[in-house]
XYZ file of C-alpha atoms in Angstrom:
701
model
C 95.586 67.357 39.035
C 93.877 66.810 35.691
C 95.374 68.217 32.533
C 93.213 70.417 30.361
C 93.309 70.763 26.601
C 91.668 74.036 25.703
C 90.538 76.054 22.731
C 89.219 79.580 22.774
C 85.739 80.197 21.383
C 83.603 83.305 21.343
C 79.843 83.036 21.799
C 77.443 85.886 20.964
C 77.029 87.130 24.510
C 79.798 85.464 26.497
C 83.390 84.516 25.961
C 83.917 80.812 26.634
C 87.015 78.708 27.121
C 86.334 75.228 25.795
C 88.386 72.601 27.623
C 88.526 68.827 27.556
C 89.329 66.857 30.681
C 89.662 63.268 31.805
C 86.969 63.934 34.404
C 83.287 63.360 33.678
C 80.268 64.674 35.449
C 76.758 66.056 35.284
C 75.517 68.722 32.949
C 75.521 72.307 34.118
C 75.351 75.626 32.358
C 78.580 77.115 31.131
C 80.505 79.836 32.924
C 82.043 82.843 31.303
C 85.422 84.282 32.125
C 85.451 87.715 33.667
C 87.973 90.459 34.058
C 88.666 90.168 37.788
C 91.659 88.000 38.574
C 92.153 85.841 41.636
C 95.048 84.368 43.610
C 97.190 82.202 41.389
C 97.519 78.486 41.932
C 100.971 77.635 43.209
C 103.274 74.640 43.004
C 103.844 71.924 40.460
C 100.147 71.425 39.684
C 99.801 74.953 38.373
C 102.977 74.585 36.338
C 101.724 71.330 34.890
C 98.444 72.907 33.843
C 100.147 75.885 32.242
C 102.503 73.605 30.267
C 99.762 71.338 28.890
C 99.744 73.397 25.691
C 101.604 76.448 24.411
C 100.376 79.686 25.967
C 97.257 81.159 24.453
C 97.776 83.606 21.647
C 95.486 85.933 23.596
C 98.009 86.205 26.412
C 100.507 87.793 24.015
C 98.036 90.292 22.548
C 97.333 93.740 23.929
C 94.346 95.808 22.750
C 96.091 99.006 23.876
C 98.863 98.485 21.300
C 98.602 98.809 17.552
C 97.799 101.379 14.885
C 95.065 102.961 17.005
C 96.914 103.049 20.341
C 96.771 106.848 20.564
C 93.042 106.997 19.856
C 92.339 104.222 22.359
C 94.360 105.991 25.047
C 92.290 109.117 24.504
C 88.974 107.282 24.747
C 90.217 105.217 27.704
C 91.079 108.398 29.580
C 87.583 109.666 28.801
C 85.858 106.547 30.176
C 88.135 106.517 33.230
C 87.072 110.074 34.009
C 83.415 109.165 33.555
C 83.816 106.183 35.909
C 85.505 108.272 38.598
C 82.802 110.916 38.173
C 80.132 108.365 39.014
C 78.986 106.798 35.737
C 77.271 103.507 36.462
C 76.283 104.412 40.014
C 72.777 104.731 41.380
C 70.646 107.858 41.689
C 73.192 110.315 40.305
C 70.821 111.848 37.786
C 67.306 111.826 39.223
C 65.436 109.895 41.915
C 64.885 106.558 40.196
C 61.867 105.637 42.298
C 60.014 108.923 41.699
C 61.823 111.169 39.201
C 59.369 114.091 39.294
C 58.446 113.528 42.977
C 54.797 113.423 41.939
C 54.458 110.058 43.671
C 55.682 111.609 46.925
C 53.216 114.483 46.526
C 50.310 112.110 45.891
C 51.379 109.969 48.838
C 51.245 113.086 51.069
C 47.654 113.641 49.920
C 46.785 110.006 50.660
C 48.452 110.188 54.064
C 46.551 113.327 55.053
C 43.277 111.545 54.311
C 44.158 108.456 56.377
C 43.875 107.694 60.072
C 47.620 106.993 60.421
C 48.421 110.441 61.860
C 45.304 110.650 64.062
C 47.291 109.768 67.197
C 49.700 112.674 66.733
C 49.101 115.897 68.684
C 50.548 117.702 65.664
C 47.875 116.338 63.355
C 48.574 115.312 59.796
C 51.095 117.117 57.606
C 49.867 119.966 55.476
C 48.851 118.964 51.980
C 49.628 122.434 50.609
C 53.155 121.563 49.360
C 51.813 118.420 47.698
C 48.923 120.230 46.042
C 51.369 122.803 44.698
C 53.570 120.113 43.115
C 50.587 118.378 41.514
C 49.246 121.653 40.142
C 52.690 122.637 38.872
C 53.002 119.307 37.078
C 49.842 120.012 35.107
C 51.088 123.420 33.950
C 54.688 122.272 33.325
C 54.012 118.955 31.591
C 55.600 119.679 28.156
C 58.787 121.017 29.742
C 58.936 118.058 32.159
C 58.694 115.654 29.228
C 61.642 117.406 27.593
C 63.614 117.250 30.863
C 63.116 113.485 31.222
C 64.120 112.876 27.607
C 67.221 115.028 28.048
C 68.248 113.086 31.154
C 67.819 109.702 29.484
C 69.678 110.924 26.406
C 72.617 111.905 28.608
C 72.758 108.410 30.063
C 72.384 106.817 26.634
C 75.580 108.551 25.551
C 77.492 106.692 28.271
C 77.063 103.259 26.742
C 78.008 104.392 23.227
C 81.303 105.908 24.315
C 82.058 102.843 26.448
C 81.292 100.560 23.489
C 83.599 102.635 21.289
C 86.350 101.956 23.827
C 85.869 98.221 23.180
C 85.627 98.699 19.418
C 88.969 100.489 19.092
C 90.722 97.890 21.252
C 89.217 95.117 19.143
C 90.498 96.773 15.956
C 94.005 96.757 17.442
C 93.675 93.025 18.144
C 92.611 92.381 14.572
C 95.652 94.224 13.325
C 98.017 92.319 15.634
C 96.781 89.010 14.244
C 96.790 90.091 10.619
C 93.002 90.122 10.376
C 92.591 93.821 9.567
C 92.969 94.663 5.890
C 94.590 97.854 4.689
C 91.291 99.107 3.319
C 89.485 98.441 6.610
C 92.258 100.202 8.505
C 91.985 103.200 6.219
C 88.208 103.312 6.656
C 88.382 103.080 10.448
C 91.181 105.570 11.035
C 89.258 108.833 10.420
C 86.332 107.669 12.558
C 88.629 106.831 15.468
C 90.487 110.109 15.075
C 87.216 112.053 15.010
C 86.086 110.511 18.307
C 89.408 111.147 20.037
C 89.418 114.739 18.805
C 85.987 115.930 19.993
C 86.355 118.994 22.245
C 84.906 119.345 24.777
C 84.450 115.602 25.076
C 82.364 115.699 28.257
C 79.549 117.829 29.622
C 77.950 118.207 33.052
C 74.253 117.504 33.234
C 72.130 118.607 36.198
C 68.474 117.660 36.223
C 67.537 120.823 38.134
C 68.724 122.941 35.223
C 66.409 121.072 32.858
C 63.327 121.486 35.040
C 61.131 124.523 34.295
C 61.031 127.436 36.736
C 57.322 126.735 37.227
C 58.168 123.400 38.913
C 59.552 125.309 41.883
C 59.642 122.857 44.811
C 61.058 119.890 42.911
C 63.537 122.084 41.052
C 64.804 123.389 44.416
C 65.244 119.861 45.774
C 67.233 118.722 42.738
C 69.372 121.862 42.894
C 70.867 120.442 46.116
C 72.542 117.670 44.077
C 75.634 118.152 41.939
C 75.408 117.515 38.235
C 76.477 114.300 36.523
C 79.320 114.126 34.010
C 78.258 112.539 30.700
C 79.693 112.482 27.153
C 78.922 115.534 25.058
C 76.408 114.972 22.213
C 79.155 115.268 19.579
C 81.224 112.658 21.434
C 78.333 110.187 21.448
C 77.641 110.782 17.743
C 81.268 110.033 16.875
C 81.193 106.954 19.140
C 78.191 105.548 17.277
C 80.128 105.800 14.006
C 83.040 103.894 15.562
C 80.818 101.129 16.960
C 78.914 100.639 13.707
C 82.111 100.434 11.658
C 83.792 97.844 13.887
C 80.607 95.814 14.406
C 80.381 95.312 10.647
C 83.738 93.473 10.738
C 82.658 90.777 13.197
C 80.523 88.460 11.032
C 82.947 88.270 8.057
C 85.701 87.259 10.471
C 83.843 84.139 11.558
C 81.988 85.287 14.656
C 79.061 82.957 15.257
C 77.679 80.982 18.212
C 80.448 78.833 19.673
C 83.199 79.789 17.258
C 85.593 82.590 16.511
C 88.303 81.082 14.322
C 90.900 83.901 14.321
C 91.574 83.469 18.032
C 91.291 79.706 18.519
C 95.002 78.914 18.762
C 96.786 77.821 21.930
C 95.646 77.125 25.455
C 93.007 78.952 27.428
C 94.022 82.548 28.209
C 94.544 83.759 31.738
C 91.357 85.208 33.116
C 92.755 88.718 33.399
C 94.030 88.832 29.820
C 93.211 92.292 28.415
C 92.607 90.692 25.041
C 90.109 88.270 26.577
C 88.085 91.095 28.130
C 88.070 93.039 24.857
C 86.973 90.013 22.822
C 84.187 89.203 25.254
C 82.876 92.771 25.133
C 83.244 92.934 21.334
C 80.512 90.309 20.923
C 78.035 92.902 22.232
C 78.759 95.409 19.477
C 76.565 93.991 16.662
C 73.522 94.023 18.954
C 73.855 97.690 19.874
C 71.070 99.929 18.625
C 69.802 103.387 19.445
C 67.079 103.480 22.078
C 64.174 105.923 21.878
C 62.627 106.377 25.332
C 59.869 108.725 24.096
C 57.061 106.159 24.206
C 57.980 105.087 27.735
C 58.282 108.693 28.913
C 54.857 109.405 27.437
C 53.362 106.314 29.080
C 54.824 107.370 32.421
C 53.392 110.876 32.085
C 49.948 109.479 31.248
C 49.970 107.498 34.497
C 51.032 110.644 36.350
C 48.153 112.502 34.675
C 45.753 109.981 36.202
C 47.330 110.403 39.655
C 47.078 114.199 39.476
C 43.455 113.991 38.335
C 42.431 111.614 41.138
C 44.179 113.716 43.794
C 42.530 116.900 42.530
C 39.055 115.331 42.604
C 39.393 113.746 46.057
C 39.740 110.213 44.669
C 43.285 109.659 45.914
C 42.270 106.384 47.593
C 41.765 104.872 44.122
C 45.233 105.752 42.756
C 46.622 102.725 40.906
C 50.096 102.468 42.403
C 50.792 99.241 40.507
C 50.281 101.092 37.224
C 52.649 103.793 38.459
C 55.294 101.190 39.358
C 54.950 99.487 35.965
C 55.281 102.765 34.049
C 58.238 103.797 36.184
C 59.869 100.422 35.594
C 59.684 100.881 31.826
C 61.234 104.318 32.217
C 64.022 103.089 34.467
C 64.778 100.226 32.084
C 66.438 102.818 29.855
C 68.578 103.872 32.798
C 69.515 100.258 33.477
C 70.399 99.639 29.845
C 72.758 102.598 29.765
C 74.478 101.749 33.034
C 74.784 98.040 32.238
C 76.207 98.943 28.847
C 78.800 101.161 30.460
C 79.851 98.478 32.953
C 80.030 95.829 30.203
C 82.518 97.823 28.136
C 84.436 99.578 30.898
C 85.063 96.888 33.518
C 86.304 98.066 36.898
C 90.051 97.839 37.474
C 91.218 94.340 38.309
C 94.335 93.047 40.100
C 97.525 92.192 38.181
C 97.374 89.152 35.881
C 97.960 85.727 37.367
C 101.668 84.888 36.933
C 101.268 81.220 36.087
C 97.882 80.082 34.836
C 94.148 80.722 34.930
C 93.710 78.211 37.748
C 94.152 79.000 41.403
C 94.002 77.349 44.780
C 90.697 76.484 46.393
C 89.518 78.776 49.218
C 89.238 77.512 52.800
C 85.971 75.830 53.695
C 85.968 77.608 57.054
C 83.715 80.681 56.795
C 85.224 82.493 59.782
C 83.297 85.097 61.758
C 81.640 88.422 61.067
C 84.918 90.350 61.299
C 87.416 87.595 60.475
C 87.238 86.090 56.995
C 89.800 83.366 56.160
C 88.565 83.342 52.550
C 89.364 87.013 51.957
C 91.980 87.597 49.263
C 93.756 90.240 47.203
C 94.023 93.856 48.312
C 92.528 97.141 47.249
C 93.088 100.687 48.454
C 90.418 103.021 49.831
C 91.471 106.661 49.711
C 89.644 110.011 49.927
C 89.180 112.506 47.063
C 89.043 109.764 44.431
C 85.593 110.730 43.120
C 85.461 113.402 40.426
C 82.899 116.041 39.481
C 82.414 119.115 37.334
C 83.666 120.113 33.908
C 86.592 120.569 33.873
C 86.739 117.667 36.284
C 88.167 118.055 39.775
C 88.293 115.740 42.824
C 85.444 115.905 45.308
C 87.050 117.299 48.463
C 84.223 119.104 50.297
C 81.339 116.626 50.105
C 80.961 113.202 51.675
C 80.135 110.921 48.740
C 80.437 107.220 47.945
C 80.108 105.936 44.376
C 80.225 102.208 43.985
C 79.920 100.125 40.830
C 78.239 96.737 40.547
C 80.219 93.973 42.331
C 81.674 91.093 40.313
C 80.383 87.620 41.187
C 80.450 84.147 39.640
C 77.132 83.005 38.162
C 75.827 80.069 36.149
C 72.362 79.788 34.602
C 70.905 77.968 31.612
C 68.639 80.951 30.992
C 71.564 83.358 31.144
C 72.159 85.207 34.350
C 70.421 88.569 34.449
C 71.929 91.578 36.157
C 69.930 94.778 36.452
C 71.652 97.820 37.839
C 68.421 98.885 39.471
C 68.208 102.388 40.839
C 67.273 102.639 44.512
C 64.450 105.006 45.481
C 65.523 107.261 48.320
C 64.849 105.605 51.651
C 64.362 102.069 50.352
C 66.628 99.046 50.394
C 65.267 96.638 47.757
C 65.246 97.369 44.081
C 61.872 97.992 42.475
C 60.190 95.427 40.248
C 62.181 95.261 37.036
C 61.737 93.907 33.544
C 64.879 91.752 33.257
C 67.511 93.086 30.906
C 69.788 90.351 29.546
C 73.408 91.043 30.288
C 76.505 88.840 30.390
C 77.728 88.117 33.888
C 81.456 88.148 34.511
C 82.887 85.148 36.326
C 86.208 84.889 38.060
C 87.662 81.431 37.297
C 86.920 78.586 39.698
C 89.490 75.974 40.717
C 90.249 73.568 37.879
C 88.652 70.702 39.800
C 85.284 72.468 39.470
C 85.215 72.162 35.669
C 84.171 69.350 33.373
C 83.412 69.315 29.642
C 80.470 67.815 27.839
C 80.671 65.771 24.657
C 80.778 68.861 22.436
C 83.720 70.375 24.253
C 81.979 73.108 26.244
C 83.104 73.528 29.874
C 80.604 73.404 32.707
C 80.873 74.230 36.365
C 80.979 70.833 38.041
C 79.858 71.084 41.639
C 81.795 68.067 42.827
C 83.745 69.504 45.741
C 83.158 71.729 48.714
C 85.805 74.090 47.395
C 83.756 74.880 44.285
C 82.157 78.211 45.001
C 81.233 81.731 44.002
C 83.933 84.430 44.053
C 82.664 87.829 45.169
C 84.774 90.817 44.169
C 84.218 94.180 45.881
C 84.586 96.603 43.010
C 86.800 99.626 43.611
C 84.780 102.453 45.160
C 85.543 106.164 45.010
C 85.099 108.593 47.893
C 84.796 112.317 48.382
C 86.071 114.217 51.429
C 86.318 111.113 53.611
C 87.712 107.672 52.993
C 86.113 104.282 53.680
C 84.965 103.305 57.146
C 83.961 99.754 56.220
C 82.447 97.487 53.604
C 79.879 94.818 54.453
C 79.015 91.760 52.370
C 75.772 89.845 52.914
C 74.717 86.672 51.083
C 71.195 85.400 51.602
C 69.012 82.785 49.961
C 66.473 84.225 47.559
C 65.052 87.689 47.871
C 64.476 87.762 51.614
C 65.670 84.387 52.923
C 68.091 83.669 55.759
C 71.530 85.267 55.804
C 74.096 82.598 54.915
C 77.303 84.601 54.916
C 78.104 88.027 56.358
C 81.418 89.828 56.736
C 82.527 93.323 57.695
C 85.894 94.580 56.415
C 87.661 97.699 57.696
C 90.702 99.241 55.994
C 94.090 99.271 57.657
C 95.931 102.489 58.399
C 97.309 102.621 54.856
C 93.809 102.277 53.356
C 94.220 98.637 52.272
C 91.585 95.958 52.723
C 90.580 92.680 51.001
C 89.157 92.893 47.496
C 87.322 89.568 47.323
C 85.904 86.649 49.264
C 84.102 83.385 48.481
C 80.598 82.030 48.980
C 80.605 78.213 49.051
C 76.985 77.039 48.696
C 77.736 73.427 49.640
C 79.288 74.622 52.884
C 77.388 77.819 53.651
C 73.819 76.866 52.666
C 72.338 74.066 54.797
C 69.164 74.144 52.672
C 70.906 73.794 49.287
C 68.289 72.402 46.901
C 69.279 69.339 44.870
C 68.794 69.122 41.099
C 67.821 72.779 41.015
C 69.097 76.284 40.461
C 69.594 77.943 43.822
C 69.160 81.718 43.697
C 71.010 84.010 46.099
C 71.353 87.752 46.502
C 74.726 89.293 47.274
C 74.491 92.760 48.844
C 77.657 94.811 49.147
C 77.471 98.065 51.134
C 80.287 100.591 51.389
C 80.212 103.256 54.114
C 82.450 106.316 54.398
C 83.860 107.710 57.616
C 81.271 110.469 57.318
C 78.361 108.022 57.176
C 77.617 108.265 53.434
C 76.922 104.863 51.898
C 76.124 103.034 48.694
C 74.621 99.549 48.503
C 74.459 97.293 45.450
C 72.815 93.912 44.917
C 73.924 91.193 42.465
C 72.126 87.873 41.869
C 73.857 84.489 41.929
C 72.382 81.339 40.359
C 73.975 78.108 41.579
C 73.224 74.809 39.766
C 73.271 71.785 42.065
C 72.967 68.346 40.487
C 70.989 68.368 37.234
C 68.663 71.383 37.370
C 65.203 71.118 35.852
C 62.382 73.599 35.467
C 62.469 77.347 34.838
C 65.278 79.620 35.935
C 64.603 81.199 39.343
C 63.410 84.748 39.819
C 66.073 87.407 40.063
C 66.411 87.797 43.857
C 67.548 91.416 43.506
C 64.137 92.616 42.379
C 61.349 93.429 44.797
C 58.251 95.616 45.055
C 59.036 99.262 45.786
C 59.145 100.426 49.358
C 57.044 103.335 50.646
C 57.483 106.621 48.822
C 59.571 108.906 51.003
C 58.008 112.270 51.842
C 60.659 114.918 51.129
C 58.402 117.976 51.300
C 58.338 120.534 54.072
C 56.137 119.740 57.077
C 55.555 123.025 58.944
C 53.079 121.388 61.340
C 55.999 119.815 63.281
C 58.176 121.607 65.838
C 61.772 122.275 64.770
C 64.128 119.268 65.028
C 61.383 116.871 66.054
C 60.909 113.434 64.521
C 57.455 111.974 65.043
C 56.918 108.223 64.797
C 53.490 107.451 63.348
C 51.539 104.423 62.325
C 51.813 103.790 58.594
C 49.532 101.014 57.422
C 50.823 97.891 59.172
C 54.165 99.541 59.969
C 55.526 102.908 61.072
C 57.014 105.992 59.484
C 58.993 109.001 60.682
C 58.104 112.602 59.979
C 60.188 114.235 58.589
C 62.212 111.771 56.509
C 65.297 114.009 56.568
C 66.604 116.618 59.007
C 69.610 118.352 57.484
C 69.826 121.529 59.544
C 71.588 120.408 62.722
C 75.022 121.426 64.006
C 77.397 120.062 66.630
C 75.793 120.415 70.057
C 72.238 120.790 68.741
C 69.420 118.639 70.114
C 66.674 116.802 68.294
C 63.746 114.853 69.682
C 62.184 111.531 68.658
C 58.549 111.350 69.777
C 56.499 108.155 69.501
C 52.870 108.607 68.431
C 52.438 105.263 66.674
C 50.053 103.667 69.179
C 52.589 101.019 70.289
C 56.071 100.777 71.774
C 58.883 101.564 69.324
C 62.677 101.359 69.409
C 64.916 103.118 66.885
C 68.655 102.907 66.261
C 70.984 104.307 63.621
C 72.354 101.667 61.263
C 75.963 100.635 60.734
C 75.556 99.552 57.089
C 72.323 101.162 55.903
C 69.890 99.988 54.681
C 70.567 96.688 56.489
C 69.916 95.965 60.149
C 73.083 95.659 62.216
C 74.697 92.254 62.391
C 75.029 90.509 65.734
C 78.599 90.525 67.018
C 79.893 93.872 65.755
C 82.925 94.931 67.783
C 81.989 98.572 67.199
C 79.132 100.572 65.723
C 81.145 103.792 65.581
C 81.421 105.260 62.064
C 84.530 107.384 61.709
C 84.832 108.732 65.236
C 81.089 109.216 65.752
C 78.894 106.924 67.852
C 75.444 105.848 66.752
C 72.116 107.140 68.078
C 69.625 104.887 69.859
C 66.331 105.728 71.492
C 65.847 102.610 73.587
C 62.237 101.367 73.895
C 59.764 104.255 73.639
C 56.234 103.727 74.899
C 53.432 105.341 72.941
C 53.464 109.044 73.807
C 57.048 108.959 75.127
C 59.993 110.834 73.622
C 63.802 110.851 73.661
C 65.998 113.937 73.249
C 69.358 113.318 71.581
C 72.365 115.660 71.325
C 74.561 115.674 68.251
C 78.169 114.913 69.290
C 81.324 116.854 68.431
C 82.428 116.365 64.839
C 86.031 116.594 63.719
C 85.398 117.878 60.187
C 83.760 121.080 59.036
C 81.485 121.673 56.043
C 80.786 118.051 55.063
C 78.034 116.850 57.439
C 77.984 113.510 59.223
C 75.043 111.240 58.354
C 73.090 108.942 60.657
C 70.419 106.590 59.262
C 67.547 105.536 61.539
C 65.980 102.093 61.340
C 64.458 99.507 63.666
C 66.656 96.905 65.400
C 66.646 93.674 63.420
C 64.685 95.142 60.504
C 66.119 96.194 57.148
C 65.074 99.527 55.684
C 65.664 103.233 56.221
C 63.146 105.265 58.230
C 64.865 108.660 58.433
C 68.215 110.392 58.066
C 69.907 112.989 60.251
C 72.718 115.262 59.060
C 74.769 117.450 61.374
C 77.629 119.813 60.576
C 80.495 121.207 62.604
C 80.156 124.860 61.651
């Protein structure tokens, strides 16, 4: 095995380990080291690599130790509580695809005026609820503006407190290496103490409480959702002082592109080094600035004004939905920025550090089967009541919830990989069109044989062996009343290309299951493009034993040969799906789902039925004009994989209608449920087709 001679450098947006090697190869874009560790290399080769130079100074440093250890522990406890309470997860604050549900109301008006429901004996849904929402928007507009600004301000506080967590750890590192002067220490100390001493540090924010009483229907819908825990305003203000003070120390200490002299001694650090993660995140501090979402909120409301006006005047067919999507995208960009900022400074928990070196053994080339993955590695635990809520915070024990943070993957891109934590509109699988937000992408180290250095000493991912690949880490997920049923990983080419890798993992009796696997493009992708960046989407879906689920997408950019041309499109962005109609539909019989034509596809009325109990019946009636088959999904919003040994979730079997001719119906009984209070969830879709059509909830009363 080749010996590496390494020096540590710190770039503005990514921490790099510069290594020299006897191997030569093509030019690729540089990887960054991430916080998730991987199985250690074993044997004499690993020992030889680790003895090539003295251990890195970073491996002996600890950001949690030093003059500000107490303050850091306080802020770390705060961010840990925020993470367990759902910070960084999708749709915890408001519906990202339609925050005021005005789009859904306008869509109801459009639907009533179309021929899509003409085949239904129940006629089209009433437009009365929609007209009420649109009229209430017009009279409540100033208060709705204030509510949106308050929600975005709450999220903005997340990233400042998370950044302060990095800043305090970085100050400890400076002190441990003699780089923090007495005067700087004296100046920082009261700011750190002030942040750690804010009481109460956290506050619960519920969008329903911000909505005016005049916005009755939407306020009632949001009242069904628990609030979100965010930093209190005083906490965020103190955090901004901490970040600004520490950021001012970076440039004088030698931080510039490709160089950070105070930490250049020794060999490359192990990938899981706490000091490495803190240094990498510290490079983001100077670029932090306050964000004012007012102009984007105002632009969004102006587009909504136009929608309300057209619907009121009977011109709903001319609504500019593209303008609505663009305005919504600008609004949601503030959400993305806050959540990405939180994840960048508060990485999810990783496994223990590698005991020998930052290199590790190559994964098997054999991909295995759907339910047997020879590349799976590490272990994590999935246990119930690990999600938190409320203030003071308590575990979630009555509700079935899943809160999952963005998975960690390996990525390489000359343009800089872009990750957007896009919020998923209810009932849709793909993320909506997004303005890319630059963000560093964490990378678990690849086998040493996958690296080569260029003539200026910067390491590149050298794709010279089948074992060079992309590590995929399933980030720890919290659960409410129930624990995990399974997690499913899907890798496909591009936004909607063929599935290249798919695995389902189920926890053992003790709650343990693998924490990572590998995607090997040279093995798994028969259409791997040469001399190009190959873009893939990695979708990870976690499902509880009560049927609740969360699905997250992360892009991967793989350079093969010598890439030329522009960086590929982010495969995790896509046009929005249909707006889901959440309003009452009194024209339908109780517990009856009606399948109707919807443009070139179908839709179900209603989108949600949440009032069933064990032993109740509901009916699915097809009025779409063609034969239809529906089935509940194992890993919503994705169609079931071929070869599943079971489709039971928890102890509950799935629903399936079988083929239904136009005009036919199927009556389905809800089965016995073992747990009371928290309902079981079934998600209807079409066999072989991604996307959610409707959801059924039933409770054992």
